Short mmCIF file of C-alpha atoms and ligand atoms in Angstrom, two decimals:
data_model
loop_
_atom_site.label_atom_id
_atom_site.label_comp_id
_atom_site.label_asym_id
_atom_site.label_seq_id
_atom_site.Cartn_x
_atom_site.Cartn_y
_atom_site.Cartn_z
CA MET A 237 9.68 -17.54 24.58
CA GLN A 238 10.93 -18.73 21.22
CA THR A 239 11.91 -16.00 18.77
CA LYS A 240 9.41 -15.62 15.95
CA THR A 241 10.69 -15.57 12.39
CA ALA A 242 9.00 -13.52 9.68
CA LEU A 243 9.70 -13.80 5.98
CA ILE A 244 8.91 -10.53 4.22
CA THR A 245 8.77 -10.29 0.43
CA GLY A 246 9.21 -6.71 -0.75
CA ILE A 247 11.13 -5.60 2.34
CA THR A 248 12.62 -2.62 0.49
CA GLY A 249 9.20 -1.18 -0.39
CA GLN A 250 7.05 1.10 1.74
CA ASP A 251 5.06 -1.61 3.51
CA GLY A 252 7.89 -4.14 3.77
CA SER A 253 10.29 -1.71 5.39
CA LEU A 254 7.68 -0.32 7.80
CA LEU A 255 6.70 -3.85 8.82
CA ALA A 256 10.35 -4.82 9.29
CA LYS A 257 10.79 -1.91 11.67
CA HIS A 258 7.65 -2.86 13.62
CA LEU A 259 8.69 -6.52 13.87
CA ILE A 260 12.23 -5.66 14.93
CA ASN A 261 10.75 -3.63 17.78
CA LEU A 262 8.78 -6.73 18.73
CA GLY A 263 11.94 -8.90 18.67
CA TYR A 264 11.30 -10.91 15.49
CA ARG A 265 14.06 -12.33 13.32
CA ILE A 266 13.43 -11.36 9.70
CA ILE A 267 14.23 -13.27 6.53
CA ALA A 268 14.43 -10.81 3.66
CA PRO A 269 14.85 -12.22 0.15
CA THR A 270 15.58 -9.49 -2.40
CA ARG A 271 16.81 -9.24 -5.98
CA LYS A 272 20.51 -8.51 -6.47
CA ASN A 273 21.54 -4.94 -5.51
CA PRO A 274 18.18 -3.72 -4.20
CA ASP A 275 17.55 -0.08 -3.32
CA LYS A 276 17.63 -0.17 0.49
CA SER A 277 17.00 3.53 1.03
CA ASN A 278 13.72 2.97 2.90
CA LEU A 279 15.47 0.64 5.36
CA ASN A 280 18.23 3.20 5.68
CA ASN A 281 15.76 6.04 6.33
CA LEU A 282 14.08 3.96 9.04
CA GLY A 283 17.45 3.25 10.67
CA ILE A 284 17.22 -0.54 10.40
CA ILE A 285 19.50 -1.27 7.43
CA ASP A 286 22.23 -2.72 9.67
CA SER A 287 19.96 -4.53 12.10
CA SER A 288 21.38 -7.89 13.11
CA LEU A 289 17.80 -9.17 13.17
CA ILE A 290 17.46 -8.96 9.37
CA GLU A 291 18.96 -11.71 7.23
CA PHE A 292 19.12 -10.64 3.60
CA LEU A 293 19.09 -13.34 0.90
CA ILE A 294 19.34 -12.99 -2.86
CA TYR A 295 16.78 -14.72 -5.09
CA LYS A 296 16.80 -14.94 -8.86
CA GLN A 297 13.41 -16.43 -9.61
CA PHE A 298 10.15 -17.16 -7.78
CA SER A 299 10.97 -20.87 -7.53
CA ASP A 300 13.97 -20.01 -5.30
CA PHE A 301 11.49 -19.38 -2.48
CA GLU A 302 10.80 -23.09 -2.11
CA ALA A 303 14.24 -23.73 -0.62
CA ILE A 304 14.08 -20.56 1.49
CA ILE A 305 10.74 -21.57 3.02
CA ALA A 306 11.85 -25.17 3.54
CA GLN A 307 15.02 -24.08 5.30
CA HIS A 308 13.63 -21.30 7.53
CA LYS A 309 10.06 -22.48 8.11
CA PRO A 310 9.03 -18.92 9.08
CA THR A 311 6.41 -18.39 11.77
CA GLU A 312 4.78 -15.72 9.60
CA ILE A 313 5.10 -14.89 5.91
CA TYR A 314 4.12 -11.43 4.66
CA HIS A 315 3.83 -11.28 0.88
CA PHE A 316 4.03 -7.61 -0.09
CA ALA A 317 6.24 -7.71 -3.19
CA ALA A 318 4.20 -6.71 -6.22
CA MET A 319 3.94 -4.45 -9.22
CA SER A 320 2.01 -1.85 -7.31
CA HIS A 321 1.07 0.87 -9.77
CA VAL A 322 -2.51 0.76 -11.03
CA GLY A 323 -1.98 3.34 -13.79
CA GLN A 324 1.12 1.67 -15.19
CA SER A 325 -0.50 -1.79 -15.12
CA HIS A 326 -2.44 -0.90 -18.27
CA GLU A 327 0.90 -0.81 -20.16
CA ASN A 328 2.28 -4.24 -19.14
CA PRO A 329 -0.54 -6.56 -18.01
CA ALA A 330 1.35 -9.83 -18.59
CA VAL A 331 4.25 -8.85 -16.32
CA VAL A 332 1.84 -7.53 -13.68
CA PHE A 333 -0.13 -10.78 -13.71
CA ASP A 334 2.99 -12.91 -13.49
CA VAL A 335 4.46 -11.01 -10.55
CA ASN A 336 1.25 -10.37 -8.61
CA CYS A 337 -0.55 -13.66 -9.14
CA ASN A 338 1.79 -16.44 -10.25
CA TRP A 339 4.37 -15.58 -7.63
CA THR A 340 1.73 -15.67 -4.88
CA LEU A 341 0.62 -19.07 -6.09
CA GLU A 342 4.21 -20.38 -6.08
CA LEU A 343 4.61 -19.19 -2.51
CA LEU A 344 1.36 -20.76 -1.32
CA ALA A 345 2.18 -24.09 -2.96
CA SER A 346 5.62 -24.03 -1.43
CA VAL A 347 4.30 -23.17 2.06
CA ILE A 348 1.77 -26.00 2.08
CA LYS A 349 4.46 -28.43 0.92
CA ASN A 350 7.39 -27.32 3.09
CA SER A 351 6.06 -25.40 6.06
CA PRO A 352 2.30 -25.89 6.51
CA ASN A 353 2.32 -24.34 10.00
CA SER A 354 3.54 -20.98 8.68
CA LYS A 355 0.95 -18.21 8.68
CA PHE A 356 0.57 -16.38 5.38
CA PHE A 357 -0.48 -12.78 4.74
CA PHE A 358 -1.27 -11.48 1.25
CA ALA A 359 -1.46 -7.78 0.43
CA SER A 360 -4.72 -7.83 -1.51
CA SER A 361 -6.21 -4.57 -2.77
CA CYS A 362 -9.40 -2.50 -2.84
CA GLU A 363 -8.96 -2.52 -6.63
CA ILE A 364 -10.59 -5.98 -6.63
CA TYR A 365 -14.09 -4.65 -5.83
CA ARG A 366 -16.76 -3.86 -8.43
CA ASN A 367 -16.32 -0.15 -8.93
CA ASP A 368 -19.96 0.93 -8.74
CA LEU A 369 -20.83 -0.79 -5.47
CA PRO A 370 -22.53 1.34 -2.84
CA SER A 371 -20.04 2.38 -0.15
CA PRO A 372 -18.91 1.28 2.28
CA VAL A 373 -17.88 -2.03 0.70
CA ARG A 374 -17.62 -5.12 2.88
CA GLU A 375 -15.21 -8.02 2.55
CA GLU A 376 -17.84 -10.33 1.03
CA ASP A 377 -19.09 -7.80 -1.57
CA GLU A 378 -18.83 -8.45 -5.29
CA LYS A 379 -15.38 -8.43 -6.87
CA ARG A 380 -14.98 -7.19 -10.42
CA PRO A 381 -11.72 -5.35 -11.09
CA ASN A 382 -11.35 -3.10 -14.13
CA ASN A 383 -7.58 -2.87 -14.56
CA PRO A 384 -4.77 -5.44 -14.89
CA TYR A 385 -3.47 -4.66 -11.41
CA GLY A 386 -6.86 -5.40 -9.82
CA ILE A 387 -7.34 -8.53 -11.92
CA SER A 388 -3.95 -9.91 -10.86
CA LYS A 389 -4.62 -9.10 -7.20
CA LEU A 390 -8.06 -10.74 -7.30
CA SER A 391 -6.68 -13.94 -8.82
CA ALA A 392 -4.04 -14.14 -6.10
CA HIS A 393 -6.63 -13.25 -3.43
CA GLN A 394 -8.77 -16.18 -4.59
CA MET A 395 -5.76 -18.51 -4.44
CA VAL A 396 -5.21 -17.41 -0.83
CA ASP A 397 -8.89 -18.23 -0.10
CA TYR A 398 -8.46 -21.61 -1.76
CA TYR A 399 -5.40 -22.49 0.34
CA ARG A 400 -7.22 -21.43 3.52
CA LEU A 401 -10.59 -23.06 2.80
CA VAL A 402 -9.51 -26.21 1.00
CA LYS A 403 -5.95 -26.87 2.17
CA GLY A 404 -6.34 -25.58 5.73
CA LEU A 405 -3.49 -23.05 5.62
CA PHE A 406 -3.57 -20.03 7.94
CA ALA A 407 -3.79 -17.61 5.02
CA CYS A 408 -5.29 -14.10 5.17
CA ASN A 409 -6.06 -11.45 2.61
CA GLY A 410 -5.64 -7.91 3.88
CA ILE A 411 -7.72 -5.92 1.39
CA LEU A 412 -5.59 -2.81 1.55
CA PHE A 413 -7.08 0.52 0.56
CA ASN A 414 -4.66 3.26 -0.55
CA HIS A 415 -2.12 3.86 2.17
CA GLU A 416 0.61 6.44 2.05
CA SER A 417 3.68 7.53 3.99
CA GLU A 418 6.95 9.42 3.78
CA LEU A 419 8.34 6.31 2.01
CA ARG A 420 5.95 6.36 -0.98
CA PRO A 421 7.70 6.43 -4.37
CA ALA A 422 7.22 9.50 -6.57
CA SER A 423 4.83 7.74 -8.95
CA PHE A 424 2.05 7.95 -6.33
CA VAL A 425 0.00 11.11 -6.12
CA SER A 426 0.58 11.65 -2.38
CA LYS A 427 4.33 11.86 -2.78
CA LYS A 428 3.97 13.92 -5.96
CA ILE A 429 1.73 16.43 -4.18
CA CYS A 430 3.72 16.69 -0.95
CA SER A 431 7.14 16.99 -2.61
CA ASN A 432 5.98 19.54 -5.19
CA VAL A 433 4.09 21.63 -2.64
CA ALA A 434 7.21 21.70 -0.44
CA ARG A 435 9.31 22.77 -3.43
CA LEU A 436 6.80 25.45 -4.53
CA VAL A 437 6.59 26.95 -1.04
CA LYS A 438 10.35 26.85 -0.58
CA SER A 439 11.52 28.13 -3.94
CA GLY A 440 8.62 28.52 -6.41
CA GLY A 441 9.12 27.24 -9.94
CA LYS A 442 6.80 25.47 -12.30
CA PRO A 443 3.30 24.49 -11.14
CA LEU A 444 2.36 21.09 -9.77
CA THR A 445 0.53 19.37 -12.64
CA LEU A 446 -2.08 16.74 -11.81
CA GLY A 447 -4.73 14.59 -13.49
CA ASN A 448 -8.18 14.05 -12.02
CA ILE A 449 -8.21 16.14 -8.84
CA GLU A 450 -11.83 15.19 -8.15
CA ALA A 451 -10.84 11.50 -7.75
CA LYS A 452 -11.63 10.39 -4.22
CA LYS A 453 -9.92 7.64 -2.25
CA ASP A 454 -10.23 5.95 1.11
CA TRP A 455 -6.72 6.97 2.11
CA GLY A 456 -4.90 5.78 5.23
CA TYR A 457 -1.47 6.13 6.80
CA ALA A 458 0.79 3.14 6.09
CA PRO A 459 2.46 2.94 9.55
CA ASP A 460 -1.04 2.49 11.06
CA TYR A 461 -1.90 -0.24 8.57
CA ILE A 462 1.27 -2.19 9.29
CA LYS A 463 0.29 -2.58 12.95
CA ILE A 464 -3.18 -3.77 11.93
CA ILE A 465 -1.66 -6.28 9.47
CA HIS A 466 0.46 -7.72 12.25
CA GLU A 467 -2.61 -8.04 14.50
CA ILE A 468 -4.47 -9.86 11.71
CA MET A 469 -1.74 -12.50 11.83
CA GLN A 470 -2.01 -12.93 15.62
CA GLN A 471 -5.67 -13.99 15.53
CA LYS A 472 -6.81 -17.53 16.23
CA ASN A 473 -8.43 -17.96 12.82
CA ALA A 474 -7.33 -16.74 9.41
CA GLN A 475 -9.77 -14.35 7.75
CA ASN A 476 -9.98 -11.62 5.13
CA TYR A 477 -10.11 -8.02 6.32
CA ASN A 478 -10.62 -4.62 4.73
CA VAL A 479 -7.82 -2.38 5.93
CA SER A 480 -9.37 1.04 5.41
CA THR A 481 -10.57 4.21 7.12
CA ASN A 482 -14.15 4.29 5.79
CA LYS A 483 -13.59 7.98 4.86
CA LEU A 484 -13.14 9.57 1.44
CA TYR A 485 -10.88 12.48 0.51
CA SER A 486 -10.19 13.89 -2.96
CA VAL A 487 -6.87 14.60 -4.63
CA LYS A 488 -7.85 18.28 -4.32
CA ASP A 489 -8.33 17.84 -0.54
CA MET A 490 -4.78 16.49 -0.39
CA VAL A 491 -3.40 19.50 -2.28
CA ASN A 492 -5.24 21.85 0.12
CA ALA A 493 -3.98 19.93 3.17
CA ALA A 494 -0.37 19.99 1.90
CA PHE A 495 -0.35 23.77 1.26
CA SER A 496 -2.06 24.44 4.55
CA ALA A 497 0.56 22.33 6.37
CA LEU A 498 3.08 24.99 5.32
CA ASN A 499 0.67 27.90 6.01
CA TYR A 500 0.60 28.83 2.32
CA GLU A 501 -2.62 30.25 0.91
CA ILE A 502 -4.01 29.19 -2.43
CA SER A 503 -7.33 29.70 -4.18
CA TRP A 504 -8.96 27.58 -6.88
CA GLN A 505 -10.17 29.06 -10.17
CA GLY A 506 -11.74 27.80 -13.41
CA GLU A 507 -13.54 24.57 -14.18
CA GLY A 508 -12.85 21.12 -15.59
CA ILE A 509 -9.53 20.82 -17.38
CA LYS A 510 -8.99 24.58 -16.89
CA THR A 511 -9.12 24.30 -13.09
CA HIS A 512 -6.01 25.73 -11.49
CA ALA A 513 -4.86 27.10 -8.15
CA ILE A 514 -3.12 30.43 -7.66
CA ASN A 515 -1.12 31.83 -4.76
CA SER A 516 -1.58 35.25 -3.15
CA ALA A 517 0.69 36.83 -5.80
CA GLY A 518 -1.59 35.49 -8.55
CA ASP A 519 0.91 32.89 -9.84
CA THR A 520 -0.43 29.51 -10.90
CA VAL A 521 0.80 26.83 -8.50
CA VAL A 522 -1.40 23.88 -9.56
CA SER A 523 -2.68 23.01 -13.04
CA ILE A 524 -4.35 20.06 -14.75
CA ASN A 525 -2.98 17.97 -17.61
CA GLU A 526 -5.05 15.33 -19.37
CA LYS A 527 -2.05 13.04 -19.70
CA TYR A 528 -2.36 12.13 -16.01
CA PHE A 529 -5.99 11.03 -16.31
CA ARG A 530 -6.66 7.27 -16.01
CA PRO A 531 -9.06 5.07 -17.95
CA LEU A 532 -12.07 4.15 -15.74
CA ASP A 533 -10.84 6.16 -12.75
CA ASN A 534 -14.22 6.35 -11.09
CA ARG A 535 -13.83 4.18 -8.04
CA PHE A 536 -14.96 6.27 -5.12
CA LEU A 537 -15.07 3.30 -2.77
CA ARG A 538 -14.96 3.49 0.99
CA GLY A 539 -14.06 0.33 2.87
CA ASP A 540 -16.23 -0.83 5.76
CA ASN A 541 -13.63 -1.27 8.48
CA SER A 542 -15.82 -2.85 11.20
CA LYS A 543 -13.73 -6.04 11.22
CA ILE A 544 -10.45 -4.26 12.02
CA LYS A 545 -12.07 -2.01 14.66
CA GLN A 546 -11.17 -4.68 17.25
CA PHE A 547 -7.46 -3.93 16.60
CA MET A 548 -7.85 -0.16 16.54
CA GLN A 549 -8.32 0.21 20.28
CA ASN A 550 -4.59 -0.50 20.52
CA HIS A 551 -3.70 1.23 17.25
CA SER A 552 -5.64 4.40 16.50
CA GLN A 553 -5.70 5.76 12.95
CA THR A 554 -3.88 8.99 12.15
CA PRO A 555 -6.27 11.60 10.64
CA PHE A 556 -5.86 12.50 6.94
CA THR A 557 -4.73 16.12 7.47
CA GLN A 558 -2.20 15.01 10.08
CA TRP A 559 -0.37 12.50 7.89
CA VAL A 560 -0.47 14.76 4.83
CA LYS A 561 1.12 17.41 7.05
CA SER A 562 3.74 14.96 8.25
CA MET A 563 4.61 13.94 4.66
CA THR A 564 4.77 17.58 3.50
CA LEU A 565 6.94 18.74 6.41
CA ASN A 566 9.24 15.79 5.77
CA GLU A 567 9.62 16.82 2.10
CA TYR A 568 10.22 20.43 3.15
CA LYS A 569 12.95 19.35 5.57
CA LEU A 570 14.67 17.34 2.83
CA LEU A 571 15.02 20.53 0.76
CA ASN A 572 17.10 22.28 3.41
P1 GDP B 604 -3.55 4.30 -7.02
O1 GDP B 604 -4.95 4.55 -6.54
O2 GDP B 604 -2.96 3.06 -6.44
O3 GDP B 604 -3.42 4.37 -8.48
O4 GDP B 604 -2.66 5.48 -6.37
P2 GDP B 604 -2.15 6.87 -6.97
O5 GDP B 604 -1.57 7.61 -5.82
O6 GDP B 604 -1.25 6.70 -8.14
O7 GDP B 604 -3.47 7.60 -7.48
C1 GDP B 604 -4.49 7.98 -6.60
C2 GDP B 604 -5.54 8.78 -7.35
O8 GDP B 604 -5.00 10.04 -7.72
C3 GDP B 604 -6.02 8.13 -8.66
O9 GDP B 604 -7.44 8.22 -8.71
C4 GDP B 604 -5.41 9.01 -9.75
O10 GDP B 604 -6.18 9.10 -10.93
C5 GDP B 604 -5.40 10.36 -9.04
N1 GDP B 604 -4.46 11.30 -9.63
C6 GDP B 604 -4.74 12.56 -10.03
N2 GDP B 604 -3.65 13.16 -10.54
C7 GDP B 604 -2.63 12.25 -10.44
C8 GDP B 604 -1.24 12.31 -10.81
O11 GDP B 604 -0.75 13.30 -11.32
N3 GDP B 604 -0.50 11.18 -10.55
C9 GDP B 604 -1.05 10.07 -9.96
N4 GDP B 604 -0.25 9.01 -9.71
N5 GDP B 604 -2.37 9.98 -9.63
C10 GDP B 604 -3.15 11.07 -9.86
#
């Protein structure tokens, strides 16, 4: 059988590095364009940094991808690279739009011109949905994002639809709900919670300070989602899929799960902004600070995941408490 080639944008990020590991196990050759001097710590942590199956290339601008696609004609293209922080997108909407939408469009145009048989996957986002829709939301439900990140992702998502429906490209949107792992950067609440809980249990110190702990998300485990994404690309027809668990957990649930992973008892006291958690000695271990609250952070959306159920017989989903435990134990181990 001929070796498959995958081009991954964003290979150094959480999803890119996890996918690279999965594809290496499946025998793919990987083309990995990065900026100069990228941080390859995720690839290092996964033990694949020196894999002979990964060919790293340096790109300077989005237009450099045209030559890369023309030369390699990848079997599959996974476009993960993005400005991925919803909160921060309010500060720099023009940059977010350029990276998340214009770059996707450049890639699609280049694929149709230079390698029309390549399959294309775009990491779309649950942030594209109207935020007051009844849950669970389905792929065809109304889109109306309320932050620059969601707006940029929706525009790119619609370009992917256009290239599939009008130009005939095998192009899929994976509408990814929040997905976490040991490789999440510190700006995401999962990493912030798990690393601070590990530190508090190990050596105490100042409390973990959070924003809206009542915010609820449909949270999944990234290594599970990567396998589903690969399956999406093996189907006969290109389609859009929610990649979700159809379950909601709050930020507070995550804090409880992280402490309980290390058998550390806490109890919650107070209300609203004064809510805090104390340990058995009466010391405050979690507090709230308004500076971490988001504008319009009221999206308690669950994703209907019926369409991906067909892939989940082979790839079961890790339960919430289990992956929070895994992330917390990993952080605890790093402190030793
Ligand atoms: P996002 O959904 O892609 O923005 O992922 P995050 O992990 O950054 O945030 C998930 C949820 O946690 C959002 O609803 C945030 O408002 C909420 N949250 C509560 N406290 C914090 C915090 O201290 N930091 C972050 N990043 N999010 C927080």
